[in-house]
Amino acid sequence: MSKRMKICINTGGGDAPGLNAVIEAVTMAAYNRQWEVYGIKCGYTGLLNTDEIITLTPEKVNGIASVGGTILGTTNKGNPFMMPVCNAAGESELRDLSDRVMDNFRRLRFDALVAVGGDGSLDIAHRFAEKGMPVIGVPKTIDNDMGGTVITFGFDTAVSIATEAIDRLHSTAKSHDRVMVVEVMGRNAGFIALNSGISGNADVILIPEIPFEIDKICDKIMDNELHGHKYAIVVVAEGALPKGGDVISKGTGEAGRQHVVLGGIADYLSKEISRRTGKDSRSMVLGHLLRGGSPTTFDRLLSLRFGAAAVRAIEMGKFDHMVALHSPEIAMIPLGEALGIQKRVRPDGDVVLTGRDMGICFGD
Ligand code: F6P
């Protein structure tokens, strides 16, 4: 008979629809093997202050797969290798508390950790694996920028929400002959903007991988006008940037954050388009709406498959690996390998070509 394991799971980084489905699948797959499962609250925080650990049982997780967010909580400021702590002088400084996490993990006699996160959280997981922690990674992010997997869960839901919003904006933009500039998340990857923009019949799509020229955008809008199409929908990724220019950022935000906070490009473009074309223009930011609510069926199933596969990976002893979708199967690939790949939209890929064939302007 195989060993009765004691495993734990945490969710780190920005939340994404499907996190609860992973938690449900991990709990059920472990329970059906007579293993014990624990949930670590708020990323790695629960392994620093161990009163933040809860027992997971079938009763606790039953039906949570359809619910957005994460019952374990999450943070994108909780890197134990660089934790903001208050020093004796009352100032915040970054300290390496990873040994405390390792000590607690061993003291609690955990056999494995399932770390669910994007590139930042999985990089932390990989560093713990190098310190000797048996870790399995599960890739999540609405941005879909994780290498090594065809897709991450959360992305399909984010694209669906963005597409529905764009569909709705057509009628109001048309009624007022306006330009609507819609900003979507995605950090330095344009997948959400590209997929929702094409599906939502946008006139212009701007992504980080194809730097734009404002003149090209205005030419497209005025050309539409000449052909009797008096309104326009511009979908812009938060990380889009002008040729030779830079992204618009709000700085690094809170102490201990790994990434800068992007945002503001839609407002900038809307004003600039209005100034140059004389057309009425409005901007809107979909922001965190893309991360909220119930996962699509695709994301729910992918998350459940990832969760169950993570438990199988533990059973096989395949640590420091990440579960990944290699369609149609779930594969297990070394975490270090996946983290070395930055996934971005291919400007010459078929999705961009589809957009171009449909007459969509990419601002280049
Ligand atoms: O990585 C996921 C993501 O939603 C990005 O698309 C976005 O830039 C960032 O997180 C926002 O982070 P926060 O929730 O800290 O504002």
Coordinates of C-alpha atoms and ligand atoms in Angstrom, one line a residue:
M1 CA 0.0 0.0 0.0
S2 CA 1.3 3.5 -0.9
K3 CA 2.3 6.0 1.9
R4 CA -0.5 8.0 3.5
M5 CA 0.6 11.5 2.6
K6 CA 0.1 14.8 4.4
I7 CA -0.1 17.6 1.8
C8 CA -0.8 21.3 1.6
I9 CA -1.9 23.8 -1.0
N10 CA -1.6 27.6 -1.4
T11 CA -2.8 30.1 -3.9
G12 CA -0.5 33.1 -4.7
G13 CA -0.4 36.2 -6.9
G14 CA -3.5 37.9 -8.3
D15 CA -6.6 35.7 -8.1
A16 CA -8.1 34.0 -11.2
P17 CA -11.3 32.2 -11.9
G18 CA -10.6 28.5 -11.3
L19 CA -8.5 28.7 -8.1
N20 CA -11.3 27.2 -6.1
A21 CA -11.8 24.4 -8.6
V22 CA -8.1 23.5 -8.2
I23 CA -8.5 23.4 -4.4
E24 CA -11.6 21.2 -4.8
A25 CA -9.9 18.7 -7.1
V26 CA -6.7 18.5 -5.0
T27 CA -8.8 18.0 -1.8
M28 CA -11.0 15.3 -3.4
A29 CA -8.1 13.5 -5.1
A30 CA -6.1 13.4 -1.9
Y31 CA -9.1 12.4 0.2
N32 CA -9.8 9.5 -2.1
R33 CA -6.3 8.3 -1.5
Q34 CA -6.9 8.6 2.3
W35 CA -4.4 11.5 2.5
E36 CA -4.6 14.5 4.7
V37 CA -4.9 17.9 3.0
Y38 CA -4.3 21.4 4.5
G39 CA -4.9 24.9 3.0
I40 CA -2.2 27.5 3.6
K41 CA -3.9 30.9 3.9
C42 CA -2.8 33.9 1.8
G43 CA 0.1 32.6 -0.3
Y44 CA 3.1 31.7 1.9
T45 CA 1.9 33.8 4.8
G46 CA 0.3 30.7 6.4
L47 CA 3.7 29.0 6.5
L48 CA 5.2 32.0 8.3
N49 CA 2.3 32.2 10.9
T50 CA 1.1 28.7 11.1
D51 CA -2.2 29.6 12.7
E52 CA -3.2 30.5 9.1
I53 CA -3.5 26.8 8.2
I54 CA -6.8 25.1 7.8
T55 CA -7.9 21.5 7.3
L56 CA -9.5 20.8 3.9
T57 CA -12.3 18.2 3.7
P58 CA -14.8 17.2 1.1
E59 CA -17.5 19.0 3.1
K60 CA -15.5 22.2 2.9
V61 CA -14.8 22.1 -0.8
N62 CA -17.9 20.6 -2.1
G63 CA -19.2 22.8 -5.0
I64 CA -16.6 25.6 -4.7
A65 CA -15.4 24.8 -8.3
S66 CA -18.0 27.2 -9.7
V67 CA -17.2 30.0 -7.3
G68 CA -14.7 32.8 -8.2
G69 CA -11.8 33.9 -6.0
T70 CA -10.0 31.6 -3.6
I71 CA -11.2 30.3 -0.3
L72 CA -7.6 30.4 0.8
G73 CA -7.0 34.1 0.0
T74 CA -4.0 35.3 -1.9
T75 CA -1.5 38.1 -2.1
N76 CA 1.1 39.4 -4.6
K77 CA 3.2 40.9 -1.8
G78 CA 4.0 37.7 0.0
N79 CA 7.4 36.6 -1.3
P80 CA 9.1 35.0 1.8
F81 CA 12.5 35.6 0.1
M82 CA 11.8 39.4 0.2
M83 CA 9.2 40.0 2.9
P84 CA 8.4 43.5 4.0
V85 CA 8.9 43.7 7.8
C86 CA 9.0 46.5 10.2
N87 CA 12.5 47.1 11.6
A88 CA 13.4 48.4 15.1
A89 CA 13.3 52.0 13.8
G90 CA 9.7 51.4 12.6
E91 CA 10.7 51.5 8.9
S92 CA 9.7 48.8 6.4
E93 CA 12.5 46.7 5.0
L94 CA 12.7 43.5 2.9
R95 CA 14.0 40.4 4.7
D96 CA 14.6 36.8 3.6
L97 CA 12.3 34.7 5.8
S98 CA 12.4 31.5 3.6
D99 CA 14.2 29.5 6.3
R100 CA 11.3 30.1 8.7
V101 CA 8.9 28.7 6.0
M102 CA 11.1 25.7 5.5
D103 CA 11.3 25.0 9.3
N104 CA 7.5 25.3 9.6
F105 CA 6.9 23.0 6.6
R106 CA 9.2 20.3 8.1
R107 CA 7.9 20.8 11.7
L108 CA 4.3 20.2 10.4
R109 CA 5.6 17.1 8.6
F110 CA 4.1 18.0 5.3
D111 CA 5.1 15.6 2.4
A112 CA 4.3 18.1 -0.4
L113 CA 3.1 21.5 -1.3
V114 CA 0.8 22.2 -4.3
A115 CA 1.6 25.8 -5.2
V116 CA -1.0 27.5 -7.5
G117 CA 0.2 30.7 -9.1
G118 CA 1.6 32.7 -12.0
D119 CA 5.2 33.2 -12.9
G120 CA 6.0 35.2 -9.7
S121 CA 4.5 32.6 -7.3
L122 CA 5.9 29.6 -9.2
D123 CA 9.3 31.2 -9.2
I124 CA 9.0 31.3 -5.4
A125 CA 7.9 27.6 -5.4
H126 CA 10.9 26.7 -7.6
R127 CA 13.2 28.4 -5.1
F128 CA 11.7 26.4 -2.2
A129 CA 12.1 23.3 -4.3
E130 CA 15.8 24.1 -4.5
K131 CA 15.9 24.4 -0.7
G132 CA 14.5 20.9 -0.5
M133 CA 10.7 21.4 -0.3
P134 CA 8.7 18.8 -2.4
V135 CA 6.7 21.2 -4.6
I136 CA 4.3 20.8 -7.5
G137 CA 3.3 23.9 -9.4
V138 CA -0.1 24.6 -11.0
P139 CA -0.1 27.5 -13.5
K140 CA -2.8 30.2 -13.2
T141 CA -3.1 33.6 -14.6
I142 CA -5.7 35.5 -16.6
D143 CA -2.8 37.0 -18.6
N144 CA -1.9 33.6 -20.2
D145 CA 1.8 34.5 -20.1
M146 CA 3.1 31.4 -18.4
G147 CA 5.5 29.3 -20.6
G148 CA 5.3 25.5 -20.9
T149 CA 1.5 25.2 -21.0
V150 CA -0.8 25.8 -24.0
I151 CA -3.0 27.9 -21.7
T152 CA -3.4 28.9 -18.1
F153 CA -6.8 28.7 -16.3
G154 CA -8.5 32.1 -15.8
F155 CA -7.7 33.3 -19.3
D156 CA -10.8 31.9 -21.0
T157 CA -13.0 33.5 -18.4
A158 CA -11.2 36.9 -18.7
V159 CA -11.5 36.8 -22.5
S160 CA -15.2 35.9 -22.3
I161 CA -16.0 38.8 -19.9
A162 CA -14.0 41.3 -22.0
T163 CA -15.8 40.1 -25.2
E164 CA -19.2 40.5 -23.6
A165 CA -18.2 44.1 -22.5
I166 CA -17.0 45.0 -26.0
D167 CA -20.2 43.5 -27.6
R168 CA -22.2 45.8 -25.3
L169 CA -20.1 48.9 -26.1
H170 CA -20.8 48.7 -29.8
S171 CA -24.4 49.8 -29.4
T172 CA -23.7 52.8 -27.2
A173 CA -20.7 53.8 -29.3
K174 CA -22.8 53.6 -32.5
S175 CA -25.7 55.6 -31.0
H176 CA -23.3 58.5 -30.2
D177 CA -20.9 58.1 -33.2
R178 CA -18.2 57.8 -30.6
V179 CA -14.8 56.2 -30.2
M180 CA -14.8 53.9 -27.2
V181 CA -11.3 52.9 -25.9
V182 CA -11.4 49.8 -23.7
E183 CA -8.4 48.9 -21.6
V184 CA -8.0 45.3 -20.5
M185 CA -5.5 43.6 -18.2
G186 CA -2.7 41.3 -19.3
R187 CA 0.5 43.0 -18.1
N188 CA 3.2 42.6 -20.8
A189 CA 1.2 40.1 -22.8
G190 CA -1.5 41.0 -25.3
F191 CA -3.5 37.8 -25.3
I192 CA -6.6 39.1 -23.6
A193 CA -6.8 42.2 -25.8
L194 CA -6.1 40.2 -29.0
N195 CA -8.6 37.4 -28.4
S196 CA -11.4 39.6 -27.0
G197 CA -10.8 42.3 -29.6
I198 CA -11.1 39.9 -32.6
S199 CA -14.0 38.1 -31.1
G200 CA -15.8 41.4 -30.2
N201 CA -15.2 42.9 -33.7
A202 CA -13.0 45.8 -32.6
D203 CA -11.7 48.3 -35.2
V204 CA -8.3 48.7 -33.5
I205 CA -6.4 46.3 -31.2
L206 CA -3.2 47.5 -29.4
I207 CA -0.9 45.0 -27.7
P208 CA 2.5 45.2 -26.1
E209 CA 4.0 42.9 -28.7
I210 CA 3.2 45.4 -31.6
P211 CA 4.1 48.9 -30.6
F212 CA 1.7 51.4 -32.1
E213 CA 1.8 54.8 -33.8
I214 CA -1.1 57.1 -32.9
D215 CA -1.4 58.4 -36.4
K216 CA -2.1 54.9 -37.7
I217 CA -5.0 54.6 -35.2
C218 CA -6.5 57.9 -36.2
D219 CA -6.1 57.1 -39.9
K220 CA -8.1 53.9 -39.4
I221 CA -10.8 55.8 -37.5
M222 CA -11.1 58.5 -40.2
D223 CA -11.0 56.0 -43.0
N224 CA -13.9 54.2 -41.3
E225 CA -15.8 57.5 -41.1
L226 CA -15.3 58.0 -44.9
H227 CA -17.0 54.7 -45.4
G228 CA -20.0 55.6 -43.3
H229 CA -18.8 53.7 -40.1
K230 CA -18.9 56.7 -37.7
Y231 CA -18.0 55.0 -34.5
A232 CA -15.0 52.9 -33.4
I233 CA -14.0 50.4 -30.8
V234 CA -10.4 50.4 -29.7
V235 CA -9.3 47.6 -27.4
V236 CA -6.0 48.3 -25.7
A237 CA -3.9 46.0 -23.5
E238 CA -2.8 47.8 -20.3
G239 CA 0.9 47.1 -21.3
A240 CA 0.6 48.5 -24.9
L241 CA 3.1 51.1 -25.7
P242 CA 3.9 53.6 -28.6
K243 CA 6.8 52.9 -30.9
G244 CA 9.9 54.2 -29.2
G245 CA 7.9 55.0 -26.0
D246 CA 7.1 53.3 -22.8
V247 CA 4.2 51.7 -20.9
I248 CA 2.0 53.9 -18.6
S249 CA 2.5 52.7 -15.1
K250 CA 1.4 53.8 -11.6
G251 CA 4.7 52.7 -10.0
T252 CA 5.4 49.6 -7.9
G253 CA 2.5 50.3 -5.4
E254 CA 2.7 48.6 -2.0
A255 CA 6.0 47.4 -0.4
G256 CA 7.0 43.9 -1.4
R257 CA 5.1 43.9 -4.7
Q258 CA 6.9 42.1 -7.5
H259 CA 5.4 44.0 -10.5
V260 CA 4.6 47.6 -11.3
V261 CA 0.9 48.5 -11.5
L262 CA 0.0 49.2 -15.1
G263 CA -2.9 51.4 -16.2
G264 CA -4.0 54.6 -17.8
I265 CA -3.3 53.9 -21.5
A266 CA -7.0 54.0 -22.5
D267 CA -7.5 57.5 -21.0
Y268 CA -4.4 58.8 -22.7
L269 CA -5.4 57.4 -26.1
S270 CA -9.0 58.5 -25.8
K271 CA -7.9 62.1 -25.2
E272 CA -5.3 62.0 -28.0
I273 CA -7.7 60.4 -30.5
S274 CA -10.3 63.1 -29.7
R275 CA -7.8 65.9 -30.0
R276 CA -6.4 64.6 -33.4
T277 CA -9.7 63.5 -35.1
G278 CA -12.2 65.9 -33.5
K279 CA -14.4 62.9 -32.6
D280 CA -16.1 62.4 -29.3
S281 CA -14.3 59.7 -27.4
R282 CA -14.6 57.9 -24.0
S283 CA -12.4 55.5 -22.2
M284 CA -13.1 52.6 -19.9
V285 CA -11.0 50.2 -17.9
L286 CA -12.3 46.7 -17.4
G287 CA -9.6 46.0 -14.8
H288 CA -10.4 43.5 -12.0
L289 CA -13.8 42.7 -13.5
L290 CA -11.9 40.3 -15.7
R291 CA -10.8 38.3 -12.6
G292 CA -14.1 38.2 -10.8
G293 CA -17.0 35.7 -10.8
S294 CA -17.5 32.1 -11.9
P295 CA -15.0 30.4 -14.2
T296 CA -16.2 29.4 -17.7
T297 CA -16.8 25.7 -18.2
F298 CA -13.4 25.5 -20.0
D299 CA -11.5 27.1 -17.1
R300 CA -13.4 25.0 -14.5
L301 CA -12.6 21.7 -16.2
L302 CA -9.0 22.8 -16.8
S303 CA -8.6 23.7 -13.2
L304 CA -10.1 20.4 -12.0
R305 CA -7.8 18.5 -14.3
F306 CA -4.7 20.5 -13.1
G307 CA -5.7 19.9 -9.5
A308 CA -6.1 16.1 -9.9
A309 CA -2.9 15.9 -12.0
A310 CA -1.0 17.7 -9.2
V311 CA -2.0 15.0 -6.8
R312 CA -0.9 12.3 -9.3
A313 CA 2.4 14.1 -9.7
I314 CA 2.9 13.9 -5.9
E315 CA 2.1 10.2 -5.9
M316 CA 4.7 9.7 -8.6
G317 CA 7.3 11.8 -6.7
K318 CA 7.6 14.3 -9.6
F319 CA 8.6 17.3 -7.6
D320 CA 9.8 20.7 -8.8
H321 CA 7.5 20.1 -11.7
M322 CA 4.5 22.0 -13.0
V323 CA 1.3 20.5 -14.4
A324 CA 0.6 21.9 -17.9
L325 CA -1.8 21.5 -20.8
H326 CA -0.1 19.9 -23.7
S327 CA -3.4 19.4 -25.7
P328 CA -5.2 17.1 -25.4
E329 CA -3.2 15.7 -22.4
I330 CA -2.0 17.1 -19.1
A331 CA 1.8 16.9 -18.9
M332 CA 4.3 17.5 -16.1
I333 CA 7.3 19.7 -17.0
P334 CA 10.2 20.9 -14.8
L335 CA 9.4 24.2 -13.1
G336 CA 12.7 25.7 -14.0
E337 CA 12.1 25.0 -17.7
A338 CA 8.6 26.6 -17.7
L339 CA 9.8 29.6 -15.8
G340 CA 12.5 30.2 -18.5
I341 CA 9.9 30.7 -21.2
Q342 CA 8.2 34.1 -21.4
K343 CA 5.0 33.5 -23.4
R344 CA 3.9 36.4 -25.6
V345 CA 1.6 37.0 -28.6
R346 CA 3.5 36.2 -31.8
P347 CA 3.0 39.2 -34.2
D348 CA 3.2 36.8 -37.1
G349 CA 1.0 34.2 -35.5
D350 CA -2.3 33.1 -37.0
V351 CA -4.5 35.0 -34.5
V352 CA -2.9 38.4 -35.4
L353 CA -3.1 37.4 -39.1
T354 CA -6.8 36.7 -38.7
G355 CA -7.3 40.1 -37.2
R356 CA -5.4 41.7 -40.1
D357 CA -7.3 39.7 -42.7
M358 CA -10.5 41.0 -41.1
G359 CA -9.3 44.6 -41.5
I360 CA -8.5 45.3 -37.9
C361 CA -5.8 47.9 -37.3
F362 CA -2.9 47.0 -34.9
G363 CA -1.6 50.6 -34.9
D364 CA 1.6 49.6 -36.9
Ligands
F6P1 O1 -1.3 39.1 -13.5 C1 -2.7 39.3 -13.3 C2 -3.1 40.7 -13.3 O2 -4.5 40.8 -13.2 C3 -2.5 41.6 -14.4 O3 -3.3 41.4 -15.6 C4 -2.6 42.9 -13.8 O4 -1.7 43.8 -14.4 C5 -2.3 42.7 -12.3 O5 -2.6 41.3 -12.1 C6 -3.1 43.6 -11.4 O6 -2.7 43.3 -10.1 P1 -3.4 43.8 -8.8 O7 -4.5 42.9 -8.5 O8 -2.4 43.8 -7.8 O9 -3.9 45.2 -9.1

